[in-house]
Amino acid sequence: MEVSINGPKILFTLPFFGGINVTESIVHTWIVMAIIAFVCWWLTRDLSIDNPGRKQIIAEKLVTMTQSLVDSNMGEKWRDYVPYIGTILAFSFLCSVMSIAGLRSPTADFSVTLAMALVTFAIIEYNYFKHKGFIGFFKRLTEPVIVMTPMNIISEVATPLSLSLRHFGNIASGAVITALVYGALAVLSKVILGWIPNTFIANIPIAQIGIPAILSLYFDLFSSAIQAYIFCMLTMANIAGTAD
């Protein structure tokens, strides 16, 4: 059984600064961003107070659901973060679920999830500074006793790493498991039909029918939704915790 599991392929190279490699992750990320931008533009066209259409009702429902999610986990005073939470929820889910279409998930690339986590980390640090002030921003690293400062700094740095590695690990492992099972089923198909003299029939991947679809339904759809939700929940918990 030969199964190849590699990182994102380099699709082309831009002739700048000695050559900038453009990978699948970059291209697929831009596709996701274009999809989100188009859907937002499409849903918010021809808005009306007196006679809302179906698109407007869908848009309002999505906003209401995201607002309810933020209110229940962060509180109403954090409603300014509804657009951000809605964006990373949609971005994370669409990036992960792209594998259903046979495309490599950008969130299976650590650089993508790390970038998401670093944006969240910057927001967390901003809110610490906002709520605790200049002195309180640094003082919190010395609590409860000053000897804990190194551990507190490590804990602070670990926040984006934890967020990014958890998301990346779950999506990447799903892709790896799916590839391994698919390869194993190819071998099983040859064992089942390999004894048949007819070459065409012997090469039919009979064991690969159905089972990969079930795995795809779990890893590509269910797991994608769960990981997007978990990332948002941890983001909200960390941001809201800055006001404690």
PDB file of N, CA, C and O in Angstrom, residues 167-216:
ATOM      1  N   HIS A 167      -6.735  23.253  16.581  1.00  0.00           N
ATOM      2  CA  HIS A 167      -7.511  23.302  15.330  1.00  0.00           C
ATOM      3  C   HIS A 167      -6.781  22.562  14.216  1.00  0.00           C
ATOM      4  O   HIS A 167      -7.366  21.721  13.519  1.00  0.00           O
ATOM      5  N   PHE A 168      -5.498  22.869  14.050  1.00  0.00           N
ATOM      6  CA  PHE A 168      -4.697  22.234  13.002  1.00  0.00           C
ATOM      7  C   PHE A 168      -4.632  20.727  13.193  1.00  0.00           C
ATOM      8  O   PHE A 168      -4.795  19.951  12.246  1.00  0.00           O
ATOM      9  N   GLY A 169      -4.374  20.291  14.427  1.00  0.00           N
ATOM     10  CA  GLY A 169      -4.214  18.868  14.699  1.00  0.00           C
ATOM     11  C   GLY A 169      -5.441  18.053  14.364  1.00  0.00           C
ATOM     12  O   GLY A 169      -5.335  16.965  13.779  1.00  0.00           O
ATOM     13  N   ASN A 170      -6.599  18.553  14.717  1.00  0.00           N
ATOM     14  CA  ASN A 170      -7.832  17.811  14.450  1.00  0.00           C
ATOM     15  C   ASN A 170      -8.156  17.733  12.960  1.00  0.00           C
ATOM     16  O   ASN A 170      -8.574  16.673  12.465  1.00  0.00           O
ATOM     17  N   ILE A 171      -7.970  18.824  12.246  1.00  0.00           N
ATOM     18  CA  ILE A 171      -8.267  18.821  10.806  1.00  0.00           C
ATOM     19  C   ILE A 171      -7.227  18.005  10.041  1.00  0.00           C
ATOM     20  O   ILE A 171      -7.564  17.188   9.169  1.00  0.00           O
ATOM     21  N   ALA A 172      -5.942  18.193  10.369  1.00  0.00           N
ATOM     22  CA  ALA A 172      -4.875  17.461   9.679  1.00  0.00           C
ATOM     23  C   ALA A 172      -4.954  15.969   9.963  1.00  0.00           C
ATOM     24  O   ALA A 172      -4.762  15.143   9.059  1.00  0.00           O
ATOM     25  N   SER A 173      -5.244  15.600  11.207  1.00  0.00           N
ATOM     26  CA  SER A 173      -5.336  14.180  11.543  1.00  0.00           C
ATOM     27  C   SER A 173      -6.496  13.517  10.815  1.00  0.00           C
ATOM     28  O   SER A 173      -6.402  12.352  10.410  1.00  0.00           O
ATOM     29  N   GLY A 174      -7.586  14.249  10.644  1.00  0.00           N
ATOM     30  CA  GLY A 174      -8.717  13.712   9.883  1.00  0.00           C
ATOM     31  C   GLY A 174      -8.331  13.407   8.450  1.00  0.00           C
ATOM     32  O   GLY A 174      -8.705  12.365   7.898  1.00  0.00           O
ATOM     33  N   ALA A 175      -7.538  14.319   7.845  1.00  0.00           N
ATOM     34  CA  ALA A 175      -7.077  14.104   6.470  1.00  0.00           C
ATOM     35  C   ALA A 175      -6.146  12.902   6.385  1.00  0.00           C
ATOM     36  O   ALA A 175      -6.214  12.102   5.437  1.00  0.00           O
ATOM     37  N   VAL A 176      -5.274  12.754   7.382  1.00  0.00           N
ATOM     38  CA  VAL A 176      -4.330  11.634   7.401  1.00  0.00           C
ATOM     39  C   VAL A 176      -5.070  10.307   7.569  1.00  0.00           C
ATOM     40  O   VAL A 176      -4.804   9.327   6.854  1.00  0.00           O
ATOM     41  N   ILE A 177      -6.004  10.260   8.514  1.00  0.00           N
ATOM     42  CA  ILE A 177      -6.761   9.022   8.754  1.00  0.00           C
ATOM     43  C   ILE A 177      -7.561   8.630   7.525  1.00  0.00           C
ATOM     44  O   ILE A 177      -7.600   7.454   7.130  1.00  0.00           O
ATOM     45  N   THR A 178      -8.188   9.609   6.896  1.00  0.00           N
ATOM     46  CA  THR A 178      -8.965   9.334   5.685  1.00  0.00           C
ATOM     47  C   THR A 178      -8.083   8.767   4.585  1.00  0.00           C
ATOM     48  O   THR A 178      -8.454   7.809   3.889  1.00  0.00           O
ATOM     49  N   ALA A 179      -6.882   9.350   4.401  1.00  0.00           N
ATOM     50  CA  ALA A 179      -5.953   8.875   3.371  1.00  0.00           C
ATOM     51  C   ALA A 179      -5.490   7.451   3.659  1.00  0.00           C
ATOM     52  O   ALA A 179      -5.413   6.608   2.751  1.00  0.00           O
ATOM     53  N   LEU A 180      -5.194   7.158   4.927  1.00  0.00           N
ATOM     54  CA  LEU A 180      -4.738   5.816   5.300  1.00  0.00           C
ATOM     55  C   LEU A 180      -5.840   4.779   5.092  1.00  0.00           C
ATOM     56  O   LEU A 180      -5.595   3.684   4.565  1.00  0.00           O
ATOM     57  N   VAL A 181      -7.056   5.111   5.505  1.00  0.00           N
ATOM     58  CA  VAL A 181      -8.177   4.176   5.328  1.00  0.00           C
ATOM     59  C   VAL A 181      -8.468   3.964   3.849  1.00  0.00           C
ATOM     60  O   VAL A 181      -8.730   2.838   3.409  1.00  0.00           O
ATOM     61  N   TYR A 182      -8.399   5.036   3.069  1.00  0.00           N
ATOM     62  CA  TYR A 182      -8.659   4.934   1.631  1.00  0.00           C
ATOM     63  C   TYR A 182      -7.629   4.018   0.969  1.00  0.00           C
ATOM     64  O   TYR A 182      -7.966   3.189   0.115  1.00  0.00           O
ATOM     65  N   GLY A 183      -6.352   4.166   1.387  1.00  0.00           N
ATOM     66  CA  GLY A 183      -5.306   3.298   0.840  1.00  0.00           C
ATOM     67  C   GLY A 183      -5.494   1.850   1.251  1.00  0.00           C
ATOM     68  O   GLY A 183      -5.289   0.930   0.454  1.00  0.00           O
ATOM     69  N   ALA A 184      -5.889   1.634   2.514  1.00  0.00           N
ATOM     70  CA  ALA A 184      -6.113   0.276   2.998  1.00  0.00           C
ATOM     71  C   ALA A 184      -7.287  -0.382   2.268  1.00  0.00           C
ATOM     72  O   ALA A 184      -7.247  -1.583   1.958  1.00  0.00           O
ATOM     73  N   LEU A 185      -8.307   0.395   1.967  1.00  0.00           N
ATOM     74  CA  LEU A 185      -9.466  -0.145   1.248  1.00  0.00           C
ATOM     75  C   LEU A 185      -9.099  -0.504  -0.190  1.00  0.00           C
ATOM     76  O   LEU A 185      -9.680  -1.426  -0.774  1.00  0.00           O
ATOM     77  N   ALA A 186      -8.138   0.227  -0.760  1.00  0.00           N
ATOM     78  CA  ALA A 186      -7.666  -0.107  -2.108  1.00  0.00           C
ATOM     79  C   ALA A 186      -6.996  -1.480  -2.107  1.00  0.00           C
ATOM     80  O   ALA A 186      -7.188  -2.293  -3.021  1.00  0.00           O
ATOM     81  N   VAL A 187      -6.211  -1.751  -1.068  1.00  0.00           N
ATOM     82  CA  VAL A 187      -5.556  -3.062  -0.925  1.00  0.00           C
ATOM     83  C   VAL A 187      -6.606  -4.150  -0.725  1.00  0.00           C
ATOM     84  O   VAL A 187      -6.520  -5.236  -1.305  1.00  0.00           O
ATOM     85  N   LEU A 188      -7.618  -3.854   0.115  1.00  0.00           N
ATOM     86  CA  LEU A 188      -8.680  -4.825   0.366  1.00  0.00           C
ATOM     87  C   LEU A 188      -9.442  -5.144  -0.916  1.00  0.00           C
ATOM     88  O   LEU A 188      -9.833  -6.311  -1.147  1.00  0.00           O
ATOM     89  N   SER A 189      -9.644  -4.150  -1.757  1.00  0.00           N
ATOM     90  CA  SER A 189     -10.334  -4.373  -3.031  1.00  0.00           C
ATOM     91  C   SER A 189      -9.559  -5.350  -3.909  1.00  0.00           C
ATOM     92  O   SER A 189     -10.140  -6.233  -4.558  1.00  0.00           O
ATOM     93  N   LYS A 190      -8.237  -5.224  -3.926  1.00  0.00           N
ATOM     94  CA  LYS A 190      -7.414  -6.134  -4.726  1.00  0.00           C
ATOM     95  C   LYS A 190      -7.443  -7.548  -4.164  1.00  0.00           C
ATOM     96  O   LYS A 190      -7.390  -8.531  -4.907  1.00  0.00           O
ATOM     97  N   VAL A 191      -7.520  -7.658  -2.834  1.00  0.00           N
ATOM     98  CA  VAL A 191      -7.600  -8.978  -2.209  1.00  0.00           C
ATOM     99  C   VAL A 191      -8.912  -9.662  -2.575  1.00  0.00           C
ATOM    100  O   VAL A 191      -8.960 -10.862  -2.872  1.00  0.00           O
ATOM    101  N   ILE A 192      -9.995  -8.882  -2.591  1.00  0.00           N
ATOM    102  CA  ILE A 192     -11.325  -9.438  -2.867  1.00  0.00           C
ATOM    103  C   ILE A 192     -11.473  -9.835  -4.332  1.00  0.00           C
ATOM    104  O   ILE A 192     -11.983 -10.917  -4.661  1.00  0.00           O
ATOM    105  N   LEU A 193     -11.002  -8.970  -5.244  1.00  0.00           N
ATOM    106  CA  LEU A 193     -11.224  -9.195  -6.675  1.00  0.00           C
ATOM    107  C   LEU A 193      -9.955  -9.556  -7.452  1.00  0.00           C
ATOM    108  O   LEU A 193     -10.017  -9.787  -8.657  1.00  0.00           O
ATOM    109  N   GLY A 194      -8.823  -9.580  -6.760  1.00  0.00           N
ATOM    110  CA  GLY A 194      -7.566  -9.811  -7.460  1.00  0.00           C
ATOM    111  C   GLY A 194      -7.456 -11.165  -8.134  1.00  0.00           C
ATOM    112  O   GLY A 194      -6.687 -11.320  -9.082  1.00  0.00           O
ATOM    113  N   TRP A 195      -8.203 -12.149  -7.674  1.00  0.00           N
ATOM    114  CA  TRP A 195      -8.118 -13.498  -8.248  1.00  0.00           C
ATOM    115  C   TRP A 195      -8.851 -13.617  -9.566  1.00  0.00           C
ATOM    116  O   TRP A 195      -8.680 -14.597 -10.304  1.00  0.00           O
ATOM    117  N   ILE A 196      -9.671 -12.591  -9.922  1.00  0.00           N
ATOM    118  CA  ILE A 196     -10.443 -12.642 -11.171  1.00  0.00           C
ATOM    119  C   ILE A 196      -9.522 -12.333 -12.349  1.00  0.00           C
ATOM    120  O   ILE A 196      -8.806 -11.320 -12.341  1.00  0.00           O
ATOM    121  N   PRO A 197      -9.508 -13.167 -13.390  1.00  0.00           N
ATOM    122  CA  PRO A 197      -8.612 -12.958 -14.540  1.00  0.00           C
ATOM    123  C   PRO A 197      -8.872 -11.645 -15.267  1.00  0.00           C
ATOM    124  O   PRO A 197      -7.955 -11.040 -15.806  1.00  0.00           O
ATOM    125  N   ASN A 198     -10.136 -11.250 -15.315  1.00  0.00           N
ATOM    126  CA  ASN A 198     -10.492 -10.030 -16.036  1.00  0.00           C
ATOM    127  C   ASN A 198      -9.864  -8.813 -15.346  1.00  0.00           C
ATOM    128  O   ASN A 198     -10.162  -8.517 -14.182  1.00  0.00           O
ATOM    129  N   THR A 199      -8.976  -8.120 -16.054  1.00  0.00           N
ATOM    130  CA  THR A 199      -8.246  -6.993 -15.451  1.00  0.00           C
ATOM    131  C   THR A 199      -9.177  -5.863 -15.028  1.00  0.00           C
ATOM    132  O   THR A 199      -8.992  -5.253 -13.972  1.00  0.00           O
ATOM    133  N   PHE A 200     -10.178  -5.586 -15.868  1.00  0.00           N
ATOM    134  CA  PHE A 200     -11.099  -4.485 -15.558  1.00  0.00           C
ATOM    135  C   PHE A 200     -11.843  -4.736 -14.255  1.00  0.00           C
ATOM    136  O   PHE A 200     -11.925  -3.867 -13.380  1.00  0.00           O
ATOM    137  N   ILE A 201     -12.383  -5.929 -14.111  1.00  0.00           N
ATOM    138  CA  ILE A 201     -13.142  -6.265 -12.894  1.00  0.00           C
ATOM    139  C   ILE A 201     -12.219  -6.315 -11.677  1.00  0.00           C
ATOM    140  O   ILE A 201     -12.566  -5.866 -10.588  1.00  0.00           O
ATOM    141  N   ALA A 202     -11.021  -6.863 -11.858  1.00  0.00           N
ATOM    142  CA  ALA A 202     -10.074  -7.004 -10.746  1.00  0.00           C
ATOM    143  C   ALA A 202      -9.629  -5.654 -10.190  1.00  0.00           C
ATOM    144  O   ALA A 202      -9.264  -5.550  -9.021  1.00  0.00           O
ATOM    145  N   ASN A 203      -9.687  -4.604 -11.025  1.00  0.00           N
ATOM    146  CA  ASN A 203      -9.249  -3.266 -10.590  1.00  0.00           C
ATOM    147  C   ASN A 203     -10.379  -2.388 -10.081  1.00  0.00           C
ATOM    148  O   ASN A 203     -10.169  -1.208  -9.773  1.00  0.00           O
ATOM    149  N   ILE A 204     -11.584  -2.940 -10.000  1.00  0.00           N
ATOM    150  CA  ILE A 204     -12.703  -2.152  -9.460  1.00  0.00           C
ATOM    151  C   ILE A 204     -12.502  -1.951  -7.954  1.00  0.00           C
ATOM    152  O   ILE A 204     -12.369  -2.921  -7.213  1.00  0.00           O
ATOM    153  N   PRO A 205     -12.473  -0.709  -7.469  1.00  0.00           N
ATOM    154  CA  PRO A 205     -12.246  -0.447  -6.028  1.00  0.00           C
ATOM    155  C   PRO A 205     -13.523  -0.681  -5.219  1.00  0.00           C
ATOM    156  O   PRO A 205     -14.074   0.259  -4.629  1.00  0.00           O
ATOM    157  N   ILE A 206     -13.964  -1.917  -5.152  1.00  0.00           N
ATOM    158  CA  ILE A 206     -15.250  -2.233  -4.544  1.00  0.00           C
ATOM    159  C   ILE A 206     -15.295  -1.872  -3.053  1.00  0.00           C
ATOM    160  O   ILE A 206     -16.324  -1.436  -2.534  1.00  0.00           O
ATOM    161  N   ALA A 207     -14.192  -2.041  -2.335  1.00  0.00           N
ATOM    162  CA  ALA A 207     -14.180  -1.757  -0.895  1.00  0.00           C
ATOM    163  C   ALA A 207     -14.179  -0.258  -0.597  1.00  0.00           C
ATOM    164  O   ALA A 207     -14.445   0.153   0.531  1.00  0.00           O
ATOM    165  N   GLN A 208     -13.879   0.549  -1.610  1.00  0.00           N
ATOM    166  CA  GLN A 208     -13.835   1.987  -1.410  1.00  0.00           C
ATOM    167  C   GLN A 208     -15.187   2.644  -1.628  1.00  0.00           C
ATOM    168  O   GLN A 208     -15.314   3.863  -1.504  1.00  0.00           O
ATOM    169  N   ILE A 209     -16.180   1.846  -1.926  1.00  0.00           N
ATOM    170  CA  ILE A 209     -17.524   2.382  -2.159  1.00  0.00           C
ATOM    171  C   ILE A 209     -18.257   2.505  -0.818  1.00  0.00           C
ATOM    172  O   ILE A 209     -18.440   1.519  -0.113  1.00  0.00           O
ATOM    173  N   GLY A 210     -18.665   3.703  -0.483  1.00  0.00           N
ATOM    174  CA  GLY A 210     -19.474   3.913   0.719  1.00  0.00           C
ATOM    175  C   GLY A 210     -18.690   4.315   1.948  1.00  0.00           C
ATOM    176  O   GLY A 210     -18.980   5.342   2.570  1.00  0.00           O
ATOM    177  N   ILE A 211     -17.690   3.536   2.325  1.00  0.00           N
ATOM    178  CA  ILE A 211     -16.948   3.809   3.563  1.00  0.00           C
ATOM    179  C   ILE A 211     -16.242   5.169   3.527  1.00  0.00           C
ATOM    180  O   ILE A 211     -16.337   5.943   4.487  1.00  0.00           O
ATOM    181  N   PRO A 212     -15.519   5.539   2.451  1.00  0.00           N
ATOM    182  CA  PRO A 212     -14.898   6.869   2.404  1.00  0.00           C
ATOM    183  C   PRO A 212     -15.921   8.001   2.522  1.00  0.00           C
ATOM    184  O   PRO A 212     -15.624   9.046   3.102  1.00  0.00           O
ATOM    185  N   ALA A 213     -17.117   7.778   1.982  1.00  0.00           N
ATOM    186  CA  ALA A 213     -18.151   8.812   2.060  1.00  0.00           C
ATOM    187  C   ALA A 213     -18.579   9.041   3.507  1.00  0.00           C
ATOM    188  O   ALA A 213     -18.810  10.176   3.938  1.00  0.00           O
ATOM    189  N   ILE A 214     -18.675   7.949   4.275  1.00  0.00           N
ATOM    190  CA  ILE A 214     -19.043   8.054   5.690  1.00  0.00           C
ATOM    191  C   ILE A 214     -17.949   8.776   6.469  1.00  0.00           C
ATOM    192  O   ILE A 214     -18.224   9.647   7.304  1.00  0.00           O
ATOM    193  N   LEU A 215     -16.701   8.428   6.194  1.00  0.00           N
ATOM    194  CA  LEU A 215     -15.576   9.098   6.845  1.00  0.00           C
ATOM    195  C   LEU A 215     -15.549  10.583   6.491  1.00  0.00           C
ATOM    196  O   LEU A 215     -15.292  11.433   7.351  1.00  0.00           O
ATOM    197  N   SER A 216     -15.817  10.885   5.234  1.00  0.00           N
ATOM    198  CA  SER A 216     -15.833  12.271   4.787  1.00  0.00           C
ATOM    199  C   SER A 216     -16.930  13.053   5.490  1.00  0.00           C
ATOM    200  O   SER A 216     -16.740  14.219   5.863  1.00  0.00           O
TER     201      SER A 216
END
